[in-house]
XYZ file of C-alpha atoms in Angstrom:
399
model
C 84.235 154.974 90.951
C 87.580 153.460 91.963
C 90.730 155.428 91.239
C 92.820 153.906 88.375
C 95.856 151.886 89.399
C 98.972 151.355 87.272
C 99.248 147.808 85.917
C 103.040 147.936 86.294
C 102.827 147.783 90.094
C 103.403 144.551 92.045
C 100.352 142.871 93.579
C 101.314 144.149 97.029
C 101.913 147.692 95.850
C 98.702 147.665 93.847
C 96.766 146.568 96.934
C 98.204 149.385 99.042
C 97.647 152.016 96.390
C 94.050 150.878 95.765
C 93.159 151.249 99.439
C 94.918 154.592 99.710
C 93.504 156.041 96.491
C 89.939 155.091 97.402
C 90.159 155.665 101.151
C 87.682 158.556 101.166
C 84.984 156.497 99.475
C 85.694 153.508 101.730
C 85.313 155.768 104.769
C 82.051 157.200 103.406
C 80.585 153.745 102.698
C 81.762 152.444 106.079
C 80.208 155.458 107.789
C 76.908 154.543 106.141
C 77.261 151.006 107.544
C 77.816 152.386 111.048
C 74.753 154.608 110.715
C 72.645 151.729 109.378
C 73.673 149.443 112.247
C 72.569 152.111 114.703
C 69.231 152.756 112.966
C 68.494 149.035 112.755
C 68.489 148.895 116.545
C 67.101 152.403 117.090
C 70.409 153.485 118.614
C 72.878 156.031 117.236
C 76.449 154.978 116.530
C 78.686 158.071 116.333
C 81.839 157.719 114.254
C 83.921 159.256 117.020
C 83.016 156.201 119.132
C 85.997 154.574 117.443
C 89.075 156.281 118.949
C 90.459 158.629 116.344
C 87.439 158.042 114.152
C 86.714 155.565 111.419
C 89.519 156.872 109.146
C 92.092 155.881 111.782
C 90.632 152.380 112.017
C 90.920 151.938 108.258
C 94.386 153.529 108.197
C 95.486 150.950 110.746
C 94.227 148.164 108.487
C 95.957 149.660 105.452
C 99.233 149.822 107.362
C 99.060 146.256 108.701
C 97.513 144.404 105.753
C 100.464 144.505 103.295
C 102.832 143.415 106.057
C 100.527 140.576 107.102
C 100.324 139.270 103.530
C 104.040 139.695 102.863
C 105.229 138.015 106.059
C 102.426 135.496 106.312
C 102.224 135.293 110.087
C 101.807 138.833 111.369
C 99.171 139.240 114.042
C 96.692 141.884 112.961
C 95.551 142.538 116.516
C 98.374 144.933 117.330
C 96.026 147.885 117.553
C 92.830 146.054 118.441
C 93.114 147.013 122.092
C 92.697 150.655 121.036
C 88.996 150.051 120.386
C 87.656 151.309 123.688
C 84.388 150.295 125.298
C 82.026 153.212 125.830
C 79.052 152.792 128.142
C 76.601 154.347 125.688
C 77.410 151.901 122.881
C 75.443 148.700 122.454
C 77.452 145.531 121.907
C 75.168 144.307 119.117
C 75.524 147.591 117.209
C 79.335 147.510 117.500
C 79.448 143.921 116.215
C 77.139 144.583 113.278
C 78.932 147.816 112.369
C 82.397 146.242 112.340
C 81.122 143.245 110.352
C 79.647 145.651 107.839
C 82.824 147.698 107.491
C 84.782 144.474 106.976
C 82.607 143.600 103.999
C 82.903 147.142 102.587
C 86.701 146.782 102.523
C 86.536 143.242 101.113
C 84.275 144.420 98.303
C 86.807 147.164 97.547
C 89.609 144.607 97.365
C 87.579 142.414 95.021
C 87.608 145.252 92.498
C 91.176 144.077 91.865
C 89.997 140.735 90.427
C 91.834 140.147 87.183
C 94.508 142.702 88.060
C 96.302 140.703 90.766
C 96.876 137.000 91.377
C 93.792 135.192 92.645
C 95.644 133.557 95.540
C 97.033 136.927 96.603
C 93.573 138.536 96.503
C 91.994 135.678 98.468
C 94.684 136.059 101.137
C 94.104 139.830 101.313
C 90.374 139.282 101.858
C 91.032 136.657 104.554
C 93.458 138.949 106.383
C 90.974 141.839 106.213
C 88.217 139.742 107.750
C 90.656 138.496 110.385
C 91.543 142.091 111.279
C 87.892 142.949 111.968
C 87.216 139.587 113.646
C 89.985 140.401 116.104
C 88.554 143.874 116.655
C 85.183 142.328 117.506
C 86.747 139.674 119.750
C 88.798 142.221 121.696
C 85.775 144.494 122.015
C 83.666 141.626 123.397
C 86.372 140.847 125.955
C 86.515 144.467 127.052
C 82.734 144.796 127.087
C 82.352 141.816 129.431
C 85.188 143.118 131.627
C 83.605 146.577 131.776
C 80.209 145.089 132.617
C 81.705 142.510 134.972
C 81.143 144.266 138.301
C 77.598 145.306 137.485
C 76.643 141.920 136.071
C 78.121 140.106 139.062
C 76.051 142.345 141.332
C 72.919 141.669 139.252
C 73.497 137.932 139.470
C 74.091 138.031 143.232
C 70.935 140.066 143.812
C 68.857 137.736 141.649
C 70.280 134.702 143.418
C 69.429 136.164 146.825
C 65.899 137.100 145.753
C 65.308 133.602 144.403
C 66.581 132.005 147.611
C 64.414 134.295 149.770
C 61.288 133.462 147.812
C 62.007 129.737 147.993
C 62.677 129.939 151.740
C 59.403 131.816 152.325
C 57.439 129.006 150.732
C 56.375 131.262 147.876
C 55.654 128.272 145.654
C 52.129 128.132 147.057
C 51.304 131.358 145.188
C 51.230 131.158 141.364
C 52.584 134.680 140.816
C 55.399 134.234 143.329
C 56.269 130.823 141.910
C 56.481 132.146 138.341
C 58.647 135.001 139.600
C 61.084 132.461 141.079
C 61.188 130.709 137.701
C 61.847 134.014 135.952
C 64.653 134.861 138.391
C 66.246 131.457 137.879
C 65.916 131.814 134.111
C 67.641 135.199 134.043
C 70.477 133.959 136.260
C 70.987 130.889 134.078
C 70.948 132.827 130.798
C 73.239 135.547 132.151
C 75.883 133.146 133.407
C 75.847 130.920 130.319
C 75.902 133.781 127.816
C 78.719 135.638 129.583
C 80.773 132.470 129.749
C 80.194 131.720 126.075
C 81.171 135.246 124.968
C 84.388 135.123 127.005
C 85.373 131.639 125.787
C 84.760 132.347 122.109
C 86.409 135.791 122.212
C 89.480 134.359 123.948
C 89.697 131.559 121.392
C 89.689 134.031 118.481
C 92.249 136.338 120.117
C 94.624 133.539 121.174
C 94.323 131.369 118.048
C 93.290 133.679 115.178
C 94.682 131.434 112.441
C 93.468 128.090 113.741
C 91.154 125.999 111.572
C 87.526 126.608 112.473
C 87.998 130.217 113.597
C 85.207 131.329 111.233
C 82.730 129.081 113.055
C 83.968 130.382 116.418
C 83.405 133.946 115.191
C 79.849 133.097 114.172
C 79.171 131.802 117.664
C 80.857 134.816 119.244
C 78.731 137.187 117.155
C 75.521 135.333 117.998
C 76.315 135.246 121.703
C 77.435 138.884 121.759
C 74.099 139.941 120.292
C 72.336 137.577 122.692
C 74.160 139.175 125.639
C 72.994 142.645 124.617
C 69.431 141.358 124.274
C 69.672 139.847 127.730
C 70.931 143.136 129.178
C 67.969 144.856 127.519
C 65.637 142.374 129.181
C 67.281 142.977 132.546
C 66.465 146.653 132.192
C 62.924 145.996 130.995
C 62.159 143.464 133.721
C 64.025 145.196 136.568
C 60.878 146.064 138.539
C 59.278 142.745 137.689
C 62.306 140.827 138.971
C 62.316 142.913 142.145
C 58.640 142.150 142.769
C 57.800 145.866 142.693
C 55.500 145.944 139.676
C 51.986 146.644 140.949
C 48.926 146.551 138.709
C 47.688 149.756 137.132
C 44.028 149.291 136.249
C 42.570 151.249 133.345
C 39.887 150.999 130.693
C 41.281 149.390 127.538
C 39.643 149.617 124.127
C 40.154 146.124 122.702
C 40.028 147.285 119.068
C 42.633 149.988 119.639
C 44.791 147.569 121.638
C 44.841 145.077 118.752
C 45.425 147.788 116.162
C 48.410 149.144 118.102
C 49.770 145.593 118.495
C 49.621 145.030 114.733
C 51.339 148.348 114.023
C 54.171 147.580 116.472
C 54.925 144.262 114.785
C 54.223 145.168 111.165
C 57.905 145.773 110.393
C 59.041 142.504 111.974
C 56.352 140.555 110.125
C 57.292 142.190 106.815
C 60.971 141.350 107.345
C 60.049 137.717 108.059
C 57.649 137.618 105.066
C 54.932 136.646 107.528
C 51.281 137.655 107.348
C 50.033 139.061 110.669
C 46.342 139.540 111.489
C 44.801 140.929 114.701
C 41.067 140.875 115.383
C 38.414 140.574 118.068
C 35.952 137.706 117.559
C 33.722 138.100 120.617
C 33.431 139.802 123.983
C 33.081 143.435 125.081
C 34.806 146.333 123.327
C 36.123 147.671 126.665
C 37.897 145.795 129.456
C 39.499 146.880 132.737
C 43.064 145.623 133.095
C 46.714 146.683 133.199
C 47.347 147.663 129.578
C 51.116 147.771 130.038
C 51.356 144.188 131.288
C 48.929 142.882 128.682
C 50.931 144.649 125.951
C 54.194 143.078 127.133
C 52.606 139.631 127.082
C 51.199 140.180 123.602
C 54.489 141.590 122.300
C 56.441 138.579 123.546
C 53.981 136.056 122.094
C 53.658 137.791 118.717
C 57.438 138.197 118.362
C 57.966 134.495 119.059
C 55.162 133.542 116.663
C 56.519 135.667 113.799
C 59.986 134.146 114.221
C 58.439 130.653 114.276
C 56.193 131.188 111.240
C 58.746 132.878 108.909
C 56.889 133.161 105.642
C 53.687 131.801 107.106
C 50.758 133.207 109.062
C 50.339 134.579 112.595
C 46.817 135.194 113.893
C 46.010 137.184 117.040
C 42.491 137.004 118.439
C 40.783 138.536 121.451
C 37.612 136.765 122.523
C 35.325 136.012 125.430
C 36.655 133.202 127.580
C 33.784 132.259 129.838
C 32.093 134.098 132.661
C 33.919 137.337 133.326
C 37.046 136.315 131.433
C 38.842 137.151 128.180
C 41.179 135.157 125.966
C 44.172 136.506 124.069
C 45.164 133.856 121.519
C 48.270 133.898 119.309
C 48.514 131.159 116.672
C 51.240 130.479 114.118
C 51.598 127.858 111.395
C 55.334 127.432 111.917
C 57.431 124.403 112.788
C 55.666 123.717 116.088
C 57.189 122.489 119.330
C 58.397 118.950 119.904
C 56.800 117.006 122.741
C 60.138 116.620 124.548
C 60.585 120.390 124.454
C 56.973 121.254 125.225
C 57.231 119.512 128.594
C 59.942 121.941 129.662
C 58.999 125.102 127.762
C 58.655 127.235 130.889
C 61.926 125.944 132.351
C 64.726 127.941 130.747
C 67.378 125.916 132.541
C 66.336 122.849 130.541
C 67.951 122.502 127.117
C 66.599 120.148 124.473
C 69.211 118.987 121.969
C 68.359 120.103 118.438
C 65.714 122.526 119.673
C 64.094 124.677 116.976
C 62.745 127.147 119.534
C 64.827 130.293 119.087
C 65.188 133.276 121.389
C 65.903 133.655 125.070
C 62.683 132.024 126.376
C 62.799 134.662 129.107
C 59.930 136.348 127.265
C 57.769 133.289 127.923
C 58.773 133.125 131.581
C 58.067 136.847 131.982
C 54.760 136.553 130.111
C 53.597 133.750 132.362
C 54.493 135.768 135.458
C 52.728 138.848 134.059
C 49.640 136.736 133.333
C 49.638 135.573 136.951
C 49.864 139.189 138.122
C 46.780 139.915 136.017
C 44.936 137.048 137.715
C 45.296 134.889 134.628
C 47.261 132.018 133.138
C 49.347 131.383 130.021
C 48.952 128.008 128.317
C 49.862 126.565 124.932
C 49.114 123.766 122.492
C 51.428 122.595 119.737
C 52.176 119.750 117.410
C 55.544 119.441 115.732
C 55.316 120.560 112.132
C 51.857 122.114 112.572
C 52.499 125.332 114.456
C 51.621 126.454 117.978
C 48.888 128.310 119.836
C 49.572 130.340 122.981
C 46.597 131.537 124.977
C 46.258 133.953 127.884
C 43.121 133.731 129.996
C 42.560 136.779 132.215
C 39.709 138.606 134.022
C 37.626 141.026 131.984
C 37.729 143.335 134.991
C 40.941 143.306 137.034
C 40.309 143.812 140.749
């Protein structure tokens, strides 16, 4: 419950006293937001990650907010540089946590509705959001700067690997050719995403009160989360990109494989209100293949399908695919893929205006390369408005 505030106070004084009187509860609720942001991405977010702790961050806001409202043109970023970048913190978790804390404080301010002037309260809420927007923007700038050397090295290494493969005439081999495409895709995504994060963060920091800053922040948030996802992929595909991922053959129980796949994606499907089914329709119960590679392919295809279906149906089937071969088929009844986009689906450097295909697309490039390493191929069929079917054909016994 909020602490009572005297009605004889001015709007500005009432605002300051409300924040001060309820600071402990605001800190507790904000701490819960930080913890939730970490759990959502299976990554802890310690409160001491914010220099001086969360209470200091909120104290800074409480000190600056009345002045910003009173003077009308005070920059709230005075202390934003204090938010240090720590290597163990994920960018997406930091963004989500600070967005959440912003809304906790705004909700606290809205408890004053009816007690202070509406225009004053609206301005207080705007300034609060601006304070946290600037924190996020500064953090993104510092994150990119801190990652700069390593990312530049990554990009240079990927460029060199791509050039070597092209010079060696690797295009004659399907696996080598798809690896070149994956390398090019990662380089393209990395450069574009880094550039977008820097441009949007700089725009918010330099022009925090310009019209359209809310839209810029939305793009910054989306690209910041995208950058973290890309960095995750770089780690996941490190050996694959280096061409050092050899096949590990083992006996795979098809029923168990499909059951595990369904369990891994049950939460995602539930969040998207999508029905997910996994079953075997024909073929042997045991196959010999690289379970790790096949799982990565299936994970990528199912994740894409669930995002595409959203409230619909995703069906995964394992079946016999001709002499000595198996088929892994993932079908969704989502929006489908336009013909203009379908022609370039495995070329991440091609952008189709108005594309409905979300995600990095690197998962598709990686899946195709993994299929080639398994002696198989990844193909798809789709009609706009009627969903899509992705199918992996691979040997029943990998040799």
